[in-house]
CSV table of C-alpha atoms in Angstrom, one decimal:
chain,number,residue,atom,x,y,z
A,1,UNK,CA,-16.6,-12.9,9.6
A,2,UNK,CA,-18.8,-12.7,12.0
A,3,UNK,CA,-19.1,-16.0,13.6
A,4,UNK,CA,-15.8,-15.9,15.8
A,5,UNK,CA,-15.4,-19.5,16.6
A,6,UNK,CA,-11.8,-20.7,15.4
A,7,UNK,CA,-12.0,-22.4,12.2
A,8,UNK,CA,-8.8,-24.0,10.3
A,9,UNK,CA,-6.4,-21.8,8.3
A,10,UNK,CA,-7.5,-22.6,5.1
A,11,UNK,CA,-11.0,-21.7,5.8
A,12,UNK,CA,-9.9,-18.6,7.8
A,13,UNK,CA,-8.3,-17.0,4.7
A,14,UNK,CA,-11.5,-17.4,2.9
A,15,UNK,CA,-13.4,-15.7,5.4
A,16,UNK,CA,-11.6,-13.5,7.6
A,17,UNK,CA,-11.9,-9.7,6.7
A,18,UNK,CA,-15.1,-9.3,4.7
A,19,UNK,CA,-18.5,-9.2,5.3
A,20,UNK,CA,-21.3,-9.1,2.3
A,21,UNK,CA,-24.4,-8.0,4.1
A,22,UNK,CA,-22.2,-4.5,4.8
A,23,UNK,CA,-22.2,-4.1,0.8
A,24,UNK,CA,-25.1,-5.3,-0.7
A,25,UNK,CA,-23.9,-9.4,-0.8
A,26,UNK,CA,-20.6,-8.5,-2.6
A,27,UNK,CA,-18.3,-11.3,-1.4
A,28,UNK,CA,-15.4,-9.0,-1.5
A,29,UNK,CA,-15.0,-5.9,0.0
A,30,UNK,CA,-15.3,-3.1,-2.6
A,31,UNK,CA,-12.4,-0.7,-3.3
A,32,UNK,CA,-13.2,2.5,-1.5
A,33,UNK,CA,-11.6,5.8,-2.9
A,34,UNK,CA,-12.1,8.4,-0.4
A,35,UNK,CA,-10.4,11.7,1.5
A,36,UNK,CA,-12.7,14.0,2.6
A,37,UNK,CA,-15.5,12.1,5.1
A,38,UNK,CA,-18.5,14.3,5.9
A,39,UNK,CA,-19.5,14.5,9.6
A,40,UNK,CA,-22.8,14.7,11.0
A,41,UNK,CA,-22.6,17.4,13.2
A,42,UNK,CA,-19.9,20.2,15.0
A,43,UNK,CA,-20.0,17.7,18.3
A,44,UNK,CA,-18.7,15.2,15.8
A,45,UNK,CA,-16.2,17.3,14.2
A,46,UNK,CA,-14.9,18.5,17.6
A,47,UNK,CA,-14.5,14.8,19.2
A,48,UNK,CA,-12.6,13.7,15.8
A,49,UNK,CA,-10.2,16.5,16.2
A,50,UNK,CA,-9.7,15.4,19.9
A,51,UNK,CA,-8.8,11.8,18.2
A,52,UNK,CA,-12.1,10.5,19.9
A,53,UNK,CA,-14.5,10.0,17.0
A,54,UNK,CA,-15.4,5.9,17.1
A,55,UNK,CA,-16.3,6.0,13.4
A,56,UNK,CA,-14.3,7.0,10.3
A,57,UNK,CA,-13.2,10.8,9.8
A,58,UNK,CA,-10.9,10.8,7.2
A,59,UNK,CA,-10.2,8.9,4.5
A,60,UNK,CA,-6.4,8.4,5.2
A,61,UNK,CA,-7.0,5.8,7.9
A,62,UNK,CA,-9.9,3.2,8.0
A,63,UNK,CA,-11.3,3.1,4.9
A,64,UNK,CA,-13.1,-0.3,4.6
A,65,UNK,CA,-11.1,-1.9,2.2
A,66,UNK,CA,-8.0,-1.1,4.3
A,67,UNK,CA,-9.5,-1.6,7.7
A,68,UNK,CA,-10.7,-5.7,6.6
A,69,UNK,CA,-7.2,-6.5,5.6
A,70,UNK,CA,-6.1,-5.2,8.8
A,71,UNK,CA,-8.7,-6.9,10.9
A,72,UNK,CA,-7.9,-10.1,8.9
A,73,UNK,CA,-4.3,-10.2,9.2
A,74,UNK,CA,-4.7,-9.8,13.1
A,75,UNK,CA,-7.4,-12.2,13.4
A,76,UNK,CA,-5.0,-15.0,11.4
A,77,UNK,CA,-2.2,-14.3,13.2
A,78,UNK,CA,-3.1,-14.0,16.7
A,79,UNK,CA,-2.6,-10.2,17.2
A,80,UNK,CA,-4.3,-7.6,18.7
A,81,UNK,CA,-4.6,-5.3,16.0
A,82,UNK,CA,-2.7,-4.5,12.4
A,83,UNK,CA,-1.7,-1.5,10.6
A,84,UNK,CA,-0.8,-1.4,6.8
A,85,UNK,CA,2.1,0.2,5.2
A,86,UNK,CA,3.1,0.9,1.7
A,87,UNK,CA,5.9,-1.5,1.7
A,88,UNK,CA,7.5,-4.5,3.7
A,89,UNK,CA,10.7,-2.4,4.0
A,90,UNK,CA,8.2,0.3,5.7
A,91,UNK,CA,6.8,-2.5,8.2
A,92,UNK,CA,10.2,-3.7,9.2
A,93,UNK,CA,11.8,-0.2,9.7
A,94,UNK,CA,8.4,1.5,11.2
A,95,UNK,CA,8.2,-0.5,14.4
A,96,UNK,CA,11.7,0.7,15.5
A,97,UNK,CA,11.0,4.1,14.4
A,98,UNK,CA,8.1,4.1,17.0
A,99,UNK,CA,9.0,1.9,19.7
A,100,UNK,CA,13.1,2.8,20.1
A,101,UNK,CA,14.0,6.2,22.0
A,102,UNK,CA,17.3,8.1,22.2
A,103,UNK,CA,19.7,6.5,24.6
A,104,UNK,CA,18.4,3.0,24.1
A,105,UNK,CA,19.7,-0.1,22.2
A,106,UNK,CA,18.2,-2.4,20.1
A,107,UNK,CA,19.7,-5.5,19.1
A,108,UNK,CA,19.4,-7.2,15.4
A,109,UNK,CA,20.1,-10.2,14.1
A,110,UNK,CA,23.2,-10.1,12.1
A,111,UNK,CA,21.2,-12.6,9.1
A,112,UNK,CA,18.4,-9.8,8.9
A,113,UNK,CA,16.8,-8.5,5.7
A,114,UNK,CA,19.8,-6.1,4.1
A,115,UNK,CA,18.0,-3.1,3.7
A,116,UNK,CA,16.5,-3.2,7.6
A,117,UNK,CA,20.1,-3.3,8.3
A,118,UNK,CA,20.5,-0.2,6.2
A,119,UNK,CA,18.2,1.9,7.8
A,120,UNK,CA,19.3,0.6,11.6
A,121,UNK,CA,22.8,2.0,10.7
A,122,UNK,CA,21.9,5.0,8.7
A,123,UNK,CA,18.7,6.3,10.8
A,124,UNK,CA,18.4,4.8,14.1
A,125,UNK,CA,22.2,5.7,15.1
A,126,UNK,CA,21.3,9.0,13.4
A,127,UNK,CA,18.7,9.6,15.9
A,128,UNK,CA,21.0,8.4,19.2
A,129,UNK,CA,19.7,5.1,19.0
A,130,UNK,CA,22.5,2.7,19.4
A,131,UNK,CA,22.2,-0.6,17.3
A,132,UNK,CA,24.5,-4.0,18.1
A,133,UNK,CA,24.3,-7.3,15.9
A,134,UNK,CA,23.6,-10.9,17.4
A,135,UNK,CA,24.5,-14.2,16.1
A,136,UNK,CA,21.3,-15.9,14.8
A,137,UNK,CA,21.7,-19.1,16.5
A,138,UNK,CA,22.5,-17.9,19.5
A,139,UNK,CA,19.1,-18.8,21.6
A,140,UNK,CA,18.8,-18.1,24.9
A,141,UNK,CA,22.4,-17.1,24.8
A,142,UNK,CA,21.5,-13.9,23.7
A,143,UNK,CA,21.2,-12.7,27.3
A,144,UNK,CA,24.9,-12.1,27.3
A,145,UNK,CA,24.2,-9.5,24.4
A,146,UNK,CA,22.0,-7.4,26.7
A,147,UNK,CA,22.9,-4.1,28.0
A,148,UNK,CA,21.1,-2.1,30.9
A,149,UNK,CA,19.7,-0.1,28.1
A,150,UNK,CA,18.1,-2.8,25.8
A,151,UNK,CA,14.8,-2.4,25.1
A,152,UNK,CA,14.1,-4.0,21.5
A,153,UNK,CA,15.2,-7.6,20.0
A,154,UNK,CA,14.6,-7.8,16.1
A,155,UNK,CA,14.5,-11.2,15.0
A,156,UNK,CA,13.7,-12.9,11.3
A,157,UNK,CA,13.3,-16.5,11.1
A,158,UNK,CA,14.3,-18.0,8.5
A,159,UNK,CA,17.1,-15.3,8.1
A,160,UNK,CA,17.8,-13.5,5.2
A,161,UNK,CA,19.7,-15.2,2.2
A,162,UNK,CA,20.9,-18.0,4.8
A,163,UNK,CA,18.0,-19.4,6.2
A,164,UNK,CA,19.1,-20.0,10.1
A,165,UNK,CA,16.0,-20.7,12.0
A,166,UNK,CA,16.0,-18.6,15.3
A,167,UNK,CA,14.7,-20.1,18.5
A,168,UNK,CA,12.4,-17.4,19.0
A,169,UNK,CA,10.6,-18.8,22.5
A,170,UNK,CA,14.0,-18.8,23.8
A,171,UNK,CA,14.8,-15.2,22.5
A,172,UNK,CA,11.8,-14.0,23.7
A,173,UNK,CA,11.9,-15.4,27.2
A,174,UNK,CA,15.1,-13.9,27.9
A,175,UNK,CA,13.9,-10.3,26.3
A,176,UNK,CA,10.7,-10.4,28.4
A,177,UNK,CA,12.7,-11.2,31.5
A,178,UNK,CA,14.9,-8.1,30.7
A,179,UNK,CA,11.7,-5.8,29.7
A,180,UNK,CA,12.6,-5.6,26.3
A,181,UNK,CA,10.2,-6.1,23.2
A,182,UNK,CA,10.6,-9.0,20.3
A,183,UNK,CA,9.9,-8.1,16.5
A,184,UNK,CA,9.7,-10.9,14.2
A,185,UNK,CA,9.9,-10.6,10.3
A,186,UNK,CA,7.9,-13.0,9.7
A,187,UNK,CA,7.6,-12.7,5.8
A,188,UNK,CA,8.9,-16.1,4.9
A,189,UNK,CA,6.4,-18.2,6.8
A,190,UNK,CA,3.3,-15.9,6.9
A,191,UNK,CA,1.0,-16.4,9.4
A,192,UNK,CA,-0.2,-19.5,8.3
A,193,UNK,CA,3.4,-21.1,8.8
A,194,UNK,CA,4.3,-19.3,12.3
A,195,UNK,CA,1.8,-17.8,14.9
A,196,UNK,CA,4.2,-15.5,15.9
A,197,UNK,CA,2.2,-14.2,19.4
A,198,UNK,CA,2.0,-18.1,20.4
A,199,UNK,CA,6.0,-17.9,20.6
A,200,UNK,CA,6.2,-14.9,22.5
A,201,UNK,CA,6.7,-12.1,19.6
A,202,UNK,CA,5.6,-8.5,20.6
A,203,UNK,CA,5.2,-7.4,16.9
A,204,UNK,CA,5.1,-9.4,13.8
A,205,UNK,CA,6.0,-7.7,10.4
A,206,UNK,CA,5.3,-8.9,7.1
A,207,UNK,CA,6.1,-7.9,3.1
A,208,UNK,CA,2.6,-8.6,1.8
A,209,UNK,CA,4.0,-8.2,-1.7
A,210,UNK,CA,5.5,-11.5,-1.2
A,211,UNK,CA,3.4,-14.6,-0.3
A,212,UNK,CA,0.3,-12.7,0.7
A,213,UNK,CA,-0.2,-10.7,-2.4
A,214,UNK,CA,1.3,-13.4,-4.3
A,215,UNK,CA,0.8,-12.1,-7.8
A,216,UNK,CA,3.9,-9.6,-8.0
A,217,UNK,CA,1.6,-6.8,-8.8
A,218,UNK,CA,1.4,-4.9,-5.5
A,219,UNK,CA,3.9,-3.4,-2.8
A,220,UNK,CA,2.5,-3.4,0.3
A,221,UNK,CA,3.4,-4.3,4.2
A,222,UNK,CA,1.7,-4.9,7.3
A,223,UNK,CA,2.4,-4.6,11.1
A,224,UNK,CA,0.5,-6.6,13.2
A,225,UNK,CA,1.1,-6.0,17.3
A,226,UNK,CA,-0.2,-7.1,20.8
A,227,UNK,CA,-2.3,-4.9,23.1
A,228,UNK,CA,1.0,-3.1,24.7
A,229,UNK,CA,2.6,-2.4,21.5
A,230,UNK,CA,-0.1,-1.0,19.7
A,231,UNK,CA,-0.9,2.0,20.9
A,232,UNK,CA,2.4,3.6,20.3
A,233,UNK,CA,2.6,2.3,16.8
A,234,UNK,CA,-0.9,3.2,15.7
A,235,UNK,CA,0.0,7.1,17.2
A,236,UNK,CA,2.8,7.0,14.9
A,237,UNK,CA,1.2,5.5,11.8
A,238,UNK,CA,-1.8,8.2,12.4
A,239,UNK,CA,0.6,11.2,13.1
A,240,UNK,CA,2.8,10.6,9.9
A,241,UNK,CA,-0.2,9.9,7.7
A,242,UNK,CA,1.1,6.5,6.7
A,243,UNK,CA,-1.5,4.5,4.7
A,244,UNK,CA,-1.6,2.2,1.6
A,245,UNK,CA,-4.0,2.4,-1.2
A,246,UNK,CA,-7.6,0.8,-1.2
A,247,UNK,CA,-6.8,-0.3,-4.6
A,248,UNK,CA,-3.7,-2.0,-3.0
A,249,UNK,CA,-5.4,-3.4,-0.1
A,250,UNK,CA,-8.2,-5.0,-2.5
A,251,UNK,CA,-5.4,-7.2,-4.2
A,252,UNK,CA,-3.7,-7.8,-0.6
A,253,UNK,CA,-7.4,-9.2,0.1
A,254,UNK,CA,-7.3,-11.0,-3.2
A,255,UNK,CA,-4.2,-12.6,-2.7
A,256,UNK,CA,-5.3,-13.6,1.1
A,257,UNK,CA,-8.1,-15.8,-0.1
A,258,UNK,CA,-5.9,-18.5,-2.0
A,259,UNK,CA,-2.7,-18.3,0.2
A,260,UNK,CA,-3.5,-21.5,1.8
A,261,UNK,CA,-3.5,-23.0,-1.8
A,262,UNK,CA,-0.5,-21.6,-3.0
A,263,UNK,CA,1.7,-22.1,0.1
A,264,UNK,CA,0.9,-25.6,0.1
A,265,UNK,CA,1.9,-25.7,-3.5
A,266,UNK,CA,5.2,-24.1,-3.0
A,267,UNK,CA,6.1,-25.8,-0.1
A,268,UNK,CA,5.3,-29.2,-2.0
A,269,UNK,CA,7.5,-27.9,-5.1
A,270,UNK,CA,10.0,-26.6,-3.4
A,271,UNK,CA,10.7,-29.7,-1.0
A,272,UNK,CA,11.0,-31.6,-4.6
A,273,UNK,CA,13.1,-29.6,-6.0
A,274,UNK,CA,15.4,-28.7,-2.9
A,275,UNK,CA,15.9,-32.3,-2.5
A,276,UNK,CA,16.4,-33.1,-6.3
A,277,UNK,CA,19.4,-30.2,-6.1
A,278,UNK,CA,20.8,-31.9,-2.8
A,279,UNK,CA,21.7,-34.9,-4.9
A,280,UNK,CA,23.6,-33.0,-7.3
A,281,UNK,CA,27.2,-33.0,-7.3
A,282,UNK,CA,27.6,-29.5,-8.1
A,283,UNK,CA,25.9,-28.5,-5.3
A,284,UNK,CA,27.5,-28.4,-1.8
A,285,UNK,CA,24.6,-27.5,0.4
A,286,UNK,CA,20.8,-26.7,0.2
A,287,UNK,CA,19.5,-24.0,2.9
A,288,UNK,CA,16.2,-25.1,3.6
A,289,UNK,CA,14.5,-25.5,6.7
A,290,UNK,CA,11.7,-27.8,6.0
A,291,UNK,CA,14.3,-30.5,4.6
A,292,UNK,CA,15.1,-33.2,6.8
A,293,UNK,CA,19.1,-32.7,7.2
A,294,UNK,CA,19.0,-29.1,7.2
A,295,UNK,CA,20.7,-27.1,10.0
A,296,UNK,CA,17.6,-25.4,11.2
A,297,UNK,CA,15.0,-28.4,10.6
A,298,UNK,CA,14.8,-29.5,14.1
A,299,UNK,CA,13.5,-25.6,15.0
A,300,UNK,CA,11.5,-25.4,12.2
A,301,UNK,CA,9.8,-28.8,12.7
A,302,UNK,CA,8.8,-27.7,16.6
A,303,UNK,CA,7.8,-24.2,15.8
A,304,UNK,CA,6.6,-23.8,12.3
A,305,UNK,CA,3.1,-25.3,10.9
A,306,UNK,CA,4.3,-25.2,7.1
A,307,UNK,CA,6.9,-23.9,4.9
A,308,UNK,CA,7.0,-21.5,1.6
A,309,UNK,CA,8.8,-21.8,-1.7
A,310,UNK,CA,12.0,-19.8,-0.8
A,311,UNK,CA,15.4,-21.6,-0.1
A,312,UNK,CA,19.2,-21.0,-0.8
A,313,UNK,CA,21.5,-23.1,-2.7
A,314,UNK,CA,25.5,-23.4,-2.1
A,315,UNK,CA,27.3,-24.5,-5.2
A,316,UNK,CA,30.8,-26.3,-5.3
A,317,UNK,CA,33.2,-24.0,-5.8
A,318,UNK,CA,33.3,-22.8,-9.6
A,319,UNK,CA,34.0,-19.7,-11.8
A,320,UNK,CA,31.8,-16.7,-11.3
A,321,UNK,CA,31.5,-16.4,-14.7
A,322,UNK,CA,30.4,-20.2,-14.7
A,323,UNK,CA,27.6,-19.0,-12.3
A,324,UNK,CA,26.4,-16.2,-14.6
A,325,UNK,CA,26.6,-18.3,-17.8
A,326,UNK,CA,24.1,-20.7,-15.7
A,327,UNK,CA,21.9,-17.9,-14.6
A,328,UNK,CA,21.6,-15.8,-17.9
A,329,UNK,CA,20.2,-18.7,-19.8
A,330,UNK,CA,17.6,-20.0,-17.4
A,331,UNK,CA,14.3,-20.3,-19.1
A,332,UNK,CA,11.9,-20.4,-16.6
A,333,UNK,CA,13.7,-19.0,-13.8
A,334,UNK,CA,13.5,-15.0,-13.7
A,335,UNK,CA,16.0,-12.9,-12.7
A,336,UNK,CA,14.3,-10.7,-9.9
A,337,UNK,CA,14.8,-9.0,-6.5
A,338,UNK,CA,11.2,-10.3,-5.0
A,339,UNK,CA,9.8,-13.6,-4.2
A,340,UNK,CA,6.3,-15.0,-3.1
A,341,UNK,CA,4.8,-14.7,-6.5
A,342,UNK,CA,3.6,-17.3,-9.0
A,343,UNK,CA,6.7,-17.3,-10.9
A,344,UNK,CA,10.2,-18.7,-10.2
A,345,UNK,CA,13.0,-16.7,-9.8
A,346,UNK,CA,17.0,-17.2,-9.0
A,347,UNK,CA,19.7,-14.8,-8.0
A,348,UNK,CA,23.1,-15.0,-6.8
A,349,UNK,CA,23.6,-13.7,-3.2
A,350,UNK,CA,26.9,-12.8,-1.4
A,351,UNK,CA,25.9,-12.6,2.5
A,352,UNK,CA,29.3,-12.8,3.6
A,353,UNK,CA,29.6,-9.3,2.8
A,354,UNK,CA,26.7,-7.7,5.2
A,355,UNK,CA,27.6,-9.7,8.4
A,356,UNK,CA,29.4,-8.0,10.9
A,357,UNK,CA,29.7,-10.3,14.0
A,358,UNK,CA,29.5,-13.5,12.5
A,359,UNK,CA,31.3,-14.9,9.4
A,360,UNK,CA,29.5,-17.0,6.8
A,361,UNK,CA,31.8,-18.8,4.6
A,362,UNK,CA,29.9,-21.3,2.6
A,363,UNK,CA,32.7,-22.8,0.4
A,364,UNK,CA,31.1,-21.9,-2.7
A,365,UNK,CA,29.1,-19.3,-4.8
A,366,UNK,CA,25.4,-18.9,-3.1
A,367,UNK,CA,22.1,-18.9,-4.9
A,368,UNK,CA,18.6,-18.1,-3.8
A,369,UNK,CA,15.8,-19.6,-5.3
A,370,UNK,CA,12.0,-18.9,-5.1
A,371,UNK,CA,9.8,-21.9,-6.4
A,372,UNK,CA,6.9,-20.6,-8.2
A,373,UNK,CA,3.4,-22.4,-9.0
A,374,UNK,CA,4.9,-24.0,-12.5
A,375,UNK,CA,5.2,-27.6,-12.8
A,376,UNK,CA,8.1,-28.6,-10.7
A,377,UNK,CA,9.5,-31.2,-13.4
A,378,UNK,CA,9.6,-28.4,-15.9
A,379,UNK,CA,11.6,-26.2,-12.9
A,380,UNK,CA,14.2,-29.5,-12.5
A,381,UNK,CA,14.7,-29.7,-16.1
A,382,UNK,CA,15.5,-25.8,-16.4
A,383,UNK,CA,17.9,-26.2,-13.6
A,384,UNK,CA,19.5,-29.6,-15.2
A,385,UNK,CA,20.2,-27.5,-18.3
A,386,UNK,CA,21.5,-24.7,-15.9
A,387,UNK,CA,24.3,-27.1,-14.1
A,388,UNK,CA,25.0,-28.6,-17.7
A,389,UNK,CA,26.2,-24.9,-18.5
A,390,UNK,CA,27.8,-24.2,-14.7
A,391,UNK,CA,29.9,-27.5,-15.7
A,392,UNK,CA,30.9,-26.0,-19.1
């Protein structure tokens, strides 16, 4: 999109990151497969060796399919630039590796995605970077968690599995006053649901595997940065040779085109099903920030533009064998670790096993539901049969 007036999100996702005039009028950027890029002369080759060549010098970084998706995502979320990586986990861990230094301290939300926590505990500490966890509901009081060497605050909103909504503007205000940077895992909301950089975030990361890919057929991640942090991220990205394939980026661009309509359907169906579950006697609590009455609803309503289709459910106390019987018999809800695709999923969760500074005691077994693109009434009927099995 060469005309850079601001359009509404549904128009942006349809047009960003493509220019048919560059590729014989093709509406989609073609898949480019290339390693060697021939240089025009020795002077250009020497310029590229110094990292000063303005064009593409090697296929590892900057092929058009990759570059177009990076440009689309950065523009959509309002960041300075984006870098693509091979998975969502790479996206969450890479900025920590690029921006934190030995002797510094990193604050991480206690509701963080489990593999991100594992990276912090196993690798940041091994590199001499101290890590501590904070209550996701701390808001502006996070200042009491700061040390003289705190340089990064890692956030995730809503939190993995337990869906707490963090007060990102309050956390960012404290962090910036103390000279620290804020990283946000924004996968749940996507750039359509939460405009990170308008709320003080310095680096926004995404598992494009989820809603942006949308079809459960690609592993892909994105790191979107402001101007102050992009340089350090790009240097490590280049030095480590991290890039996804053009084929995967083509799938990312394809998914982006329908993100607006899919996300609206995910939210509408999730809201209908979450409301139905909230009225069921077998259910103790529904954890969905977009649902009125949820503990994070006020913050979600203040800061978010829309929601996705992922939420949690806490059941009334029941024998775990009954929960397994419920899940094993589901017809439309699959048992799978990912989410954000066209299909519905449901898994049991145990968030209390990971928490280190806060206690999560919901009072019953917990489930995580990904509401796909099926007819919500069919999903409700599947859940109703499952709850019958739960009751025995």
